[in-house]
Short mmCIF file of C-alpha atoms and ligand atoms in Angstrom, two decimals:
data_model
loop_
_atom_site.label_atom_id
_atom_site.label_comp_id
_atom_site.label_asym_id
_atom_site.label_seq_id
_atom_site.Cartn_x
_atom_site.Cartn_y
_atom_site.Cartn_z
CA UNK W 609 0.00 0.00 0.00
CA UNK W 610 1.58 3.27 -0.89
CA UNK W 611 1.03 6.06 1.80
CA UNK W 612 1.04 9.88 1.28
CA UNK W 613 1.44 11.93 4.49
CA UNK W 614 -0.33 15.02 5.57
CA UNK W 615 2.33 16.88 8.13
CA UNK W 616 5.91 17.41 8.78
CA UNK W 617 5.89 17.23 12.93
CA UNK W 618 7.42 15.46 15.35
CA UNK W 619 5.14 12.17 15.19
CA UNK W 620 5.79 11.73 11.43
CA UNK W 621 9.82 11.76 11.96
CA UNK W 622 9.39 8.84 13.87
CA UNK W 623 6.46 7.42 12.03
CA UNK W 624 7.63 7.49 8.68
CA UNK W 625 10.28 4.71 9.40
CA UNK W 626 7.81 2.74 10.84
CA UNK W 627 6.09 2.87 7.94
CA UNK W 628 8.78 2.33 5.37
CA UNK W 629 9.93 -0.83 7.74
CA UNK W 630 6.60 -2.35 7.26
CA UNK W 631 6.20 -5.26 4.82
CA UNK W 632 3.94 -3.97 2.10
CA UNK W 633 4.09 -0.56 2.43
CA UNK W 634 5.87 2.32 0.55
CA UNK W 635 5.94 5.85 1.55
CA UNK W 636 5.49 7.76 -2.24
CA UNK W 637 4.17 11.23 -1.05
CA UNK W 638 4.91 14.12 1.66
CA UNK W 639 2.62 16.97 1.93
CA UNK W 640 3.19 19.98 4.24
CA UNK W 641 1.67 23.05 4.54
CA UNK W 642 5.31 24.83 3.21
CA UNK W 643 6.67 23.56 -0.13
CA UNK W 644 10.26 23.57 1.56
CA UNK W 645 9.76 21.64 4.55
CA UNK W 646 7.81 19.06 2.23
CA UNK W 647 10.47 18.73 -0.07
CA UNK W 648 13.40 18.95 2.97
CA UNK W 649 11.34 16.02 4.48
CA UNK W 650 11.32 14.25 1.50
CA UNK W 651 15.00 14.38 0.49
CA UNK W 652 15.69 13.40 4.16
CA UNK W 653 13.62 10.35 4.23
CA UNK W 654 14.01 9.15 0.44
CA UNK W 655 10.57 10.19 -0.41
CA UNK W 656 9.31 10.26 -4.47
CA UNK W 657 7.17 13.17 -4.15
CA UNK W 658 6.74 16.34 -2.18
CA UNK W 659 3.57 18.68 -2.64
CA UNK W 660 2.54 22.04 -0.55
CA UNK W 661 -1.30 21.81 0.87
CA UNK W 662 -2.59 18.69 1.84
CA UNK W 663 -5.36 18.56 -1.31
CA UNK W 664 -2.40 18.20 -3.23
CA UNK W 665 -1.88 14.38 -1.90
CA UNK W 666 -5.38 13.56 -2.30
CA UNK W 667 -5.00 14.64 -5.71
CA UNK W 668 -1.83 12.37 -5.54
CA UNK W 669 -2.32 8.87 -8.09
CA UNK W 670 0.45 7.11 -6.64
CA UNK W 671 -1.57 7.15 -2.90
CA UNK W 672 -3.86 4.49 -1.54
CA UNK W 673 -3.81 5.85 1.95
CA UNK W 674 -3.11 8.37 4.33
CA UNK W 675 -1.56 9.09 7.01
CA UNK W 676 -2.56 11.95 8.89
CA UNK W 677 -0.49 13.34 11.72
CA UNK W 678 -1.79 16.67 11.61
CA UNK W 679 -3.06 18.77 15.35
CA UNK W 680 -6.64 17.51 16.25
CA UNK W 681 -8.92 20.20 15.26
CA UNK W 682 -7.83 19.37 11.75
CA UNK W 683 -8.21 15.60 11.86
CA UNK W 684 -11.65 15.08 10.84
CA UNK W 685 -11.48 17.72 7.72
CA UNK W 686 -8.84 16.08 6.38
CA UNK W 687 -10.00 12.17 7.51
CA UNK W 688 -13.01 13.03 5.17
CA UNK W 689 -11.03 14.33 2.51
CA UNK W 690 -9.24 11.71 2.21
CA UNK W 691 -12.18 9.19 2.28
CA UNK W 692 -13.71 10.84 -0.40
CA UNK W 693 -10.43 11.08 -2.79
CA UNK W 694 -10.91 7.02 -1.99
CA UNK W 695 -7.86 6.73 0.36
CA UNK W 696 -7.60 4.38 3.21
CA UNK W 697 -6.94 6.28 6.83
CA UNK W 698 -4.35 6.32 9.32
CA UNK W 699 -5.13 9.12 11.56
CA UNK W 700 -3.14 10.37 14.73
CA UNK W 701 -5.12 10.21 18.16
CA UNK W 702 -6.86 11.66 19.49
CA UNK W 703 -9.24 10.48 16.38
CA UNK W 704 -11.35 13.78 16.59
CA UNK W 705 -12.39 16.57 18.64
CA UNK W 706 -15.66 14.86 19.73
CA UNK W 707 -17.69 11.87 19.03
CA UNK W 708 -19.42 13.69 16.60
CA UNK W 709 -16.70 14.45 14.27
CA UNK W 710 -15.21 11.13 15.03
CA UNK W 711 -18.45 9.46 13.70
CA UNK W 712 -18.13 12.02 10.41
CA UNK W 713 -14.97 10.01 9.72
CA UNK W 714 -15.74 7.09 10.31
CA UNK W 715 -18.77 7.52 8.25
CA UNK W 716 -17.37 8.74 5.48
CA UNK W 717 -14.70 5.63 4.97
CA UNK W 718 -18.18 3.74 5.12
CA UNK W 719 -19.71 5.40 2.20
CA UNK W 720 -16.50 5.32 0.35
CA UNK W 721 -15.44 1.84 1.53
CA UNK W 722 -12.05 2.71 2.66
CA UNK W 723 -11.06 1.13 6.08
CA UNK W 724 -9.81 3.43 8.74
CA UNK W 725 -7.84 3.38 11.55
CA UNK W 726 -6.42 5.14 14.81
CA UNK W 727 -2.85 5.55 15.50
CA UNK W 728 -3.28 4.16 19.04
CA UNK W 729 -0.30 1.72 18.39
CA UNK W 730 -0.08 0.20 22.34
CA UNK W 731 -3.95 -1.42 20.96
CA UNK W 732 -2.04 -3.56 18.97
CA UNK W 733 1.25 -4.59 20.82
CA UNK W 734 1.38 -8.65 21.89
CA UNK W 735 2.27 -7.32 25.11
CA UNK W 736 -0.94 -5.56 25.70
CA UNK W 737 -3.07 -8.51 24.57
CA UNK W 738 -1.17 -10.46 27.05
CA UNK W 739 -1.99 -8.41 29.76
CA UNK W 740 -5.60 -8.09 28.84
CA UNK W 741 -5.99 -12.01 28.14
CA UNK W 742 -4.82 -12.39 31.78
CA UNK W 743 -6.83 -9.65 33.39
CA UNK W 744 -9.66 -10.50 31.94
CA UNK W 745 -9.03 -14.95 32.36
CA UNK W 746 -9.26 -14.15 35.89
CA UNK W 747 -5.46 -14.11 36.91
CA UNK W 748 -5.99 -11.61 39.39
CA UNK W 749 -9.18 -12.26 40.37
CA UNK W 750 -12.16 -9.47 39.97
CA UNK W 751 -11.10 -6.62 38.72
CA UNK W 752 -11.59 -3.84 41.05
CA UNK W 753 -9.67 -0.33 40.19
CA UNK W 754 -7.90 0.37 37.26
CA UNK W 755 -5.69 3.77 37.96
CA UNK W 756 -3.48 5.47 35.21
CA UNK W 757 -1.22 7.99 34.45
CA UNK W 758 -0.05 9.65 31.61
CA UNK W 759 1.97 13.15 31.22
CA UNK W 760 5.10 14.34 29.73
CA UNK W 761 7.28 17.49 30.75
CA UNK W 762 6.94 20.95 28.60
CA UNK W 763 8.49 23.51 27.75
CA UNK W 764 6.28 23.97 24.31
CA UNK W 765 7.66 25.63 21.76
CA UNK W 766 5.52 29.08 20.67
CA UNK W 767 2.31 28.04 18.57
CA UNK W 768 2.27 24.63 20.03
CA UNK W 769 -0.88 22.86 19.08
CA UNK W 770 -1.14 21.16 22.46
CA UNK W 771 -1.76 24.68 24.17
CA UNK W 772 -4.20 26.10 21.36
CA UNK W 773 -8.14 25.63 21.92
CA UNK W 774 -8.79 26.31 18.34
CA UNK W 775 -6.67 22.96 17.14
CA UNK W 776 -7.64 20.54 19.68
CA UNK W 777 -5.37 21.54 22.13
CA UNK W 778 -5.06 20.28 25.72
CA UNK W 779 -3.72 17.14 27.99
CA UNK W 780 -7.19 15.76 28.60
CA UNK W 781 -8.05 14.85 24.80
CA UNK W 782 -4.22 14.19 23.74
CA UNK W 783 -2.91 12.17 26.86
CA UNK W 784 -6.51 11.33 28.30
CA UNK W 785 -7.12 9.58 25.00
CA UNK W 786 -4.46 6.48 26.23
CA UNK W 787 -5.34 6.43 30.09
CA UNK W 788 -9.35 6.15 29.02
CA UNK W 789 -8.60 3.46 26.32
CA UNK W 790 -6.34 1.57 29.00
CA UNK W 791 -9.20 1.34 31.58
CA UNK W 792 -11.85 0.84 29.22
CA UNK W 793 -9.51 -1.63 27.82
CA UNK W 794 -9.13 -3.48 30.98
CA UNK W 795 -12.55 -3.05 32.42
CA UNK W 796 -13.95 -4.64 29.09
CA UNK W 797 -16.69 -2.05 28.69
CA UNK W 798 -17.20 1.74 28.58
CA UNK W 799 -17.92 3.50 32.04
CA UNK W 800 -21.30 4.88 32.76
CA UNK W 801 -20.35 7.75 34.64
CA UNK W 802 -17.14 9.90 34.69
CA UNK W 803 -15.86 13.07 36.82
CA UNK W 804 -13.12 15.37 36.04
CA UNK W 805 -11.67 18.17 37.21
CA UNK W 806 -9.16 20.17 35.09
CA UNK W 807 -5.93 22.57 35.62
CA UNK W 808 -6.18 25.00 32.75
CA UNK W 809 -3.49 27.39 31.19
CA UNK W 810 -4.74 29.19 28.44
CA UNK W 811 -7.71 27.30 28.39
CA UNK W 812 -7.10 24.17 27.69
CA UNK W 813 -6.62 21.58 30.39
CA UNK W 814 -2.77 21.56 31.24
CA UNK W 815 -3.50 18.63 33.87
CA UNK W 816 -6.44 16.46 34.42
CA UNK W 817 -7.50 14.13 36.74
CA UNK W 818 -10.88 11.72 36.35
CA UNK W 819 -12.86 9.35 37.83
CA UNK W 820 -14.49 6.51 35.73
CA UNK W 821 -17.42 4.58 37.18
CA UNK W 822 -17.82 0.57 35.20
CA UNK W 823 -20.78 -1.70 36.01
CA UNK W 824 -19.95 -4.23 38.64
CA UNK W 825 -18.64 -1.56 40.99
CA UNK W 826 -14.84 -1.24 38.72
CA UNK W 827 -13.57 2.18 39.06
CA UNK W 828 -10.51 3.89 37.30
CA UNK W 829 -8.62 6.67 38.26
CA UNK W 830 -6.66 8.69 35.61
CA UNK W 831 -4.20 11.49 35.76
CA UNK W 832 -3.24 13.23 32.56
CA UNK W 833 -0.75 16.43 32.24
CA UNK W 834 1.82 18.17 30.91
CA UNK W 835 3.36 19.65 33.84
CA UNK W 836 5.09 16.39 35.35
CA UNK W 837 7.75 14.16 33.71
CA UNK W 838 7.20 11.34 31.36
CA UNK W 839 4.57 8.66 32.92
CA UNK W 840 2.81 6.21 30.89
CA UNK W 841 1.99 3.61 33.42
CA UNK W 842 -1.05 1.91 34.81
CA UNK W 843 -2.23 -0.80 37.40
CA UNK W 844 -4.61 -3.28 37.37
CA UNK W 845 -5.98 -3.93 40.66
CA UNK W 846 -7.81 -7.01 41.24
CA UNK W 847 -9.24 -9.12 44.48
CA UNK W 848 -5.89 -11.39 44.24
CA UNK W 849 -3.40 -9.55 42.81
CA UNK W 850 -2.40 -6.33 40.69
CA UNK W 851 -0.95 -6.34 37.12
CA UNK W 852 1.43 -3.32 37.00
CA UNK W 853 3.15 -1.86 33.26
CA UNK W 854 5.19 1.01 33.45
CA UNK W 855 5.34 1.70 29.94
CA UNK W 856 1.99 0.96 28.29
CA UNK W 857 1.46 3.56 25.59
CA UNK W 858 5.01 2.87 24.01
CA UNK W 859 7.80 1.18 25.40
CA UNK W 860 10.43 2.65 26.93
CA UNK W 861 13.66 2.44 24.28
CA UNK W 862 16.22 0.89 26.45
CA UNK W 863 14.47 -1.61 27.99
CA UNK W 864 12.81 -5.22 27.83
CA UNK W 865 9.26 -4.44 27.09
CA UNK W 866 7.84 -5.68 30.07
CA UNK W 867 5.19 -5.82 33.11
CA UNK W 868 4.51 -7.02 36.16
CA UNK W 869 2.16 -9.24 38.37
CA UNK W 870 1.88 -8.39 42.10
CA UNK W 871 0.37 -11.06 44.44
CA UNK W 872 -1.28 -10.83 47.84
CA UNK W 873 1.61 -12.33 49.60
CA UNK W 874 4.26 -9.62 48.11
CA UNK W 875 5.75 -11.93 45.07
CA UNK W 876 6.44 -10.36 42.13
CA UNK W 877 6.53 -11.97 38.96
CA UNK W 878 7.82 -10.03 35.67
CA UNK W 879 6.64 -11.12 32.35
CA UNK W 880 8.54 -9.78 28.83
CA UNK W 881 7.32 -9.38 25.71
CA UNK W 882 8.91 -7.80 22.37
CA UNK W 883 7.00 -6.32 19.81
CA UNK W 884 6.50 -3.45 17.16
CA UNK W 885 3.48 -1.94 18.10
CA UNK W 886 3.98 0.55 14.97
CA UNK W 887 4.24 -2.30 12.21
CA UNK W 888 1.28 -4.22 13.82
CA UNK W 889 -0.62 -1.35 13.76
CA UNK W 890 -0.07 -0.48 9.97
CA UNK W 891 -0.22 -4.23 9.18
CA UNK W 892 -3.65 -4.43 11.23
CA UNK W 893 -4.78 -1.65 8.61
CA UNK W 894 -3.03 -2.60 5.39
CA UNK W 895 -4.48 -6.56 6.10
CA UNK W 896 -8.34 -7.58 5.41
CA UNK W 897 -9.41 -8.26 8.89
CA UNK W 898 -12.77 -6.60 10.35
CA UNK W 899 -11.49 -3.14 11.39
CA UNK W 900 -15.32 -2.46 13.42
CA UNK W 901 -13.88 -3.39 16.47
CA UNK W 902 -10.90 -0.69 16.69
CA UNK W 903 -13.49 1.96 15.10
CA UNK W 904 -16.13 1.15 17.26
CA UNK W 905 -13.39 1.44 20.47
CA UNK W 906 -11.84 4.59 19.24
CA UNK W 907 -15.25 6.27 18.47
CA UNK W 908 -16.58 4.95 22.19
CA UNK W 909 -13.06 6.60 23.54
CA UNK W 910 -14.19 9.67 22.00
CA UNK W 911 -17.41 9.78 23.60
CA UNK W 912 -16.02 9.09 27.06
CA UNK W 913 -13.81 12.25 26.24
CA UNK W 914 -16.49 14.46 25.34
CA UNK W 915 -18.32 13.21 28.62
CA UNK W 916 -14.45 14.05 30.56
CA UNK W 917 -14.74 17.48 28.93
CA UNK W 918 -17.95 18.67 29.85
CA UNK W 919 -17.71 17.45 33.42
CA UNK W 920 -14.80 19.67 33.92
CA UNK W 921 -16.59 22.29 32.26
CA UNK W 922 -19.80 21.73 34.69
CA UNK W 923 -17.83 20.72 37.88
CA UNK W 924 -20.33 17.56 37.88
CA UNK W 925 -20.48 13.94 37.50
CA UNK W 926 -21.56 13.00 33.82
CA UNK W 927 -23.62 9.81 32.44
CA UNK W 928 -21.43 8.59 29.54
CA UNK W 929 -23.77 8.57 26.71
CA UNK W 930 -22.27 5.54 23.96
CA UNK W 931 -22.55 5.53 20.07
CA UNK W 932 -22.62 2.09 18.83
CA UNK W 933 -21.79 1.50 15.03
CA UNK W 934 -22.33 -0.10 12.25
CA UNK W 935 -19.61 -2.87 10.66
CA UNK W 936 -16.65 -0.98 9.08
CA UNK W 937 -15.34 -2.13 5.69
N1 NAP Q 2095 0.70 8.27 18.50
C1 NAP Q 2095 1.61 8.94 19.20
O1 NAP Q 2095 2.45 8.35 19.91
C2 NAP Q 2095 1.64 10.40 19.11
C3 NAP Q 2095 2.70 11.07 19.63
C4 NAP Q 2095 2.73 12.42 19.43
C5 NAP Q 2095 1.67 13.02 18.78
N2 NAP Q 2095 0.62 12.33 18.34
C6 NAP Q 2095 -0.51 12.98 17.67
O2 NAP Q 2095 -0.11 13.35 16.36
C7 NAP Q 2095 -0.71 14.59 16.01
C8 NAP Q 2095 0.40 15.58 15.69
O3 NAP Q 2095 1.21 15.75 16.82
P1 NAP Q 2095 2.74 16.21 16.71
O4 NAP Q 2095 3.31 16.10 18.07
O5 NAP Q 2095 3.44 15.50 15.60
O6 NAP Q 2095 2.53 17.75 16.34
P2 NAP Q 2095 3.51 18.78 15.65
O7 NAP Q 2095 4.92 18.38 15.86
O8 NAP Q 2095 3.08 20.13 16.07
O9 NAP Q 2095 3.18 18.57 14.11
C9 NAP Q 2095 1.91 18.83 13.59
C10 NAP Q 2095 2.05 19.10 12.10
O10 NAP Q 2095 0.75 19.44 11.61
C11 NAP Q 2095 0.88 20.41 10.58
N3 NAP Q 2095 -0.05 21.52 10.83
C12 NAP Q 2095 -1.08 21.89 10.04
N4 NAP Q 2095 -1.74 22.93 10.53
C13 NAP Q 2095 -1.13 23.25 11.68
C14 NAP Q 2095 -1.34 24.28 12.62
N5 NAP Q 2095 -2.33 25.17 12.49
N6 NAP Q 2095 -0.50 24.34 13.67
C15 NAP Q 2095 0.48 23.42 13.83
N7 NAP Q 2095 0.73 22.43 12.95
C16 NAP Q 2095 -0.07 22.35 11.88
C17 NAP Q 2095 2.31 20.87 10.55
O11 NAP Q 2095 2.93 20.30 9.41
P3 NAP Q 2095 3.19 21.17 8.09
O12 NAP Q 2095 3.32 22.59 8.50
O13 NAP Q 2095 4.44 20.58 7.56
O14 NAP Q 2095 2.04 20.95 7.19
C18 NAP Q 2095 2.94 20.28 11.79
O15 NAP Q 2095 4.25 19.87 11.59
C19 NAP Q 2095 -1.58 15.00 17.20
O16 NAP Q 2095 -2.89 14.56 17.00
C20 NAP Q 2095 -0.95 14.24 18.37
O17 NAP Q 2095 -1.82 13.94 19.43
C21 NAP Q 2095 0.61 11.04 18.45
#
């Protein structure tokens, strides 16, 4: 399949390898918003063809798909663009800005039978199925709490998207998007009730913190921000033991990818398990299998965001209200 990609930032320099190191797939297009850092990109990276304005690559022959790596805010514009030039989707999380523009993209791959896809890459590391498989067999018993965190460490540069209401900005969407999908994840269905209460700097939410409600009394606690160092852990905590994974949304680079169980009686067992959570994801979108499951997930995340949101905005507890879909091509 040979991808085209809409935006020259910091997730594209380390996507684009992933890409061109996946079996089956060729990188033949660059598109930025500037002519120069398209075709800088493209000499740097060995790319065929470099075009200014991101209609250009729909407008490209030599793409099948897209991937789109562009601030929020601009995701579904260009998601539905691209569906309708006939080009598959890869598009950076968060998918959308709400559910509502999430379900705009996913509808329009529908009508134009394209499949789509999220770049939520720790869905489709073995290691995550692993620890799912065992949370959810019963290897540490009922699930009770699932608390995570997720932040990273500014300084921003000026203009960063992250800080900007009008693009999407803000720590709850872009880092609450991974601590939602892990305890949703774990807790095997979407919560019906979620608090959260925001820090905000130029109004978006600079740090977040939530509480998630689940039927059969499973709660999750999540803490989201950009004003403490790099976390991307979570725990599991269940009647027996606790599953523990200090790493979740991407592993750390000099380590074993691993996690950890935690028993009752102290013991500590640590499990490891290698992947490329990059080149499963592209392979998961390039392949034929039924994509409805990730769509349906990443649309449901969206909705438990836009719940999130407006229970910071109200200072009140909000009843998570869930789109269910329709099978995706
Ligand atoms: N999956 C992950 O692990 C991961 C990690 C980081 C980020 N992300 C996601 O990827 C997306 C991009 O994040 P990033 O960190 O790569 O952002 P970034 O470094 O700011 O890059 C965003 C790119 O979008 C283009 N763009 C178009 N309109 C823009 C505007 N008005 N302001 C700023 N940029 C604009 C720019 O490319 P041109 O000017 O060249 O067109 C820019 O280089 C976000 O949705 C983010 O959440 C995902």
């Amino acid at each position: 399949m040979r991808f085209g990609i809409m935006g020259t930032g910091r997730i594209t320099r380390r996507l684009v390898a992933d890409l061109q190191s996946t079996d089956g797939v060729a990188v033949t297009a660059i598109a930025s918003r500037s002519a120069e850092r398209a075709n800088w990109f493209a000499s740097q990276y060995g790319i065929e063809n470099a075009v200014e304005g991101y209609q250009a690559l729909l407008d490209c022959d030599e793409v099948d798909a897209v991937y789109l790596a562009l601030p929020p805010a601009l995701h579904r514009q260009w998601a539905v663009a691209a569906a309708e030039a006939g080009k598959h989707v890869l598009c950076e999380k968060p998918l959308a800005v709400d559910a509502q523009q999430a379900i705009a993209i996913h509808a329009a791959c529908q009508k134009a039978q394209v499949r789509w896809l999220d770049a939520t890459a720790w869905l489709h590391h073995a290691r995550s199925k692993q620890m799912l498989d065992f949370v959810h067999g019963g290897g540490i018993g009922k699930l009770g709490h699932v608390s995570a965190a997720v932040s990273f460490y500014r300084p921003f540069q000026s203009g960063e998207h992250r800080l900007r209401a009008d693009l999407g900005g803000g720590a709850l969407l872009d880092l609450g998007w991974y601590a939602v999908g892990i305890a949703c994840r774990m807790a095997g269905v979407m919560p019906q009730r979620v608090f959260a209460d925001c820090v905000m700097e130029q109004q978006v939410p600079l740090r977040a913190n939530a509480m998630l409600w689940f039927d059969q009394d499973v709660t999750a606690s999540l803490s989201v921000g950009y004003d403490t160092a790099t976390r991307k852990w979570f725990e599991a905590a269940g009647s027996e033991a606790s599953v523990i994974c200090d790493d979740f949304t991407r592993p750390w680079a000099d380590r074993t990818t691993r996690y950890w169980v935690h028993n009752s009686a102290g013991e500590v067992q640590a499990h490891e398990c290698a992947d490329r959570q990059e080149q499963r994801m592209i392979e998961t979108l390039i392949g034929d299998q039924s994509l409805a499951e990730f769509n349906q997930f990443a649309i449901q995340t969206q909705a438990v965001l836009d719940a999130l949101i407006q229970s910071a905005r109200e200072r009140q507890a909000i009843d998570v209200v869930v789109p269910s879909l329709t099978a995706s091509p």
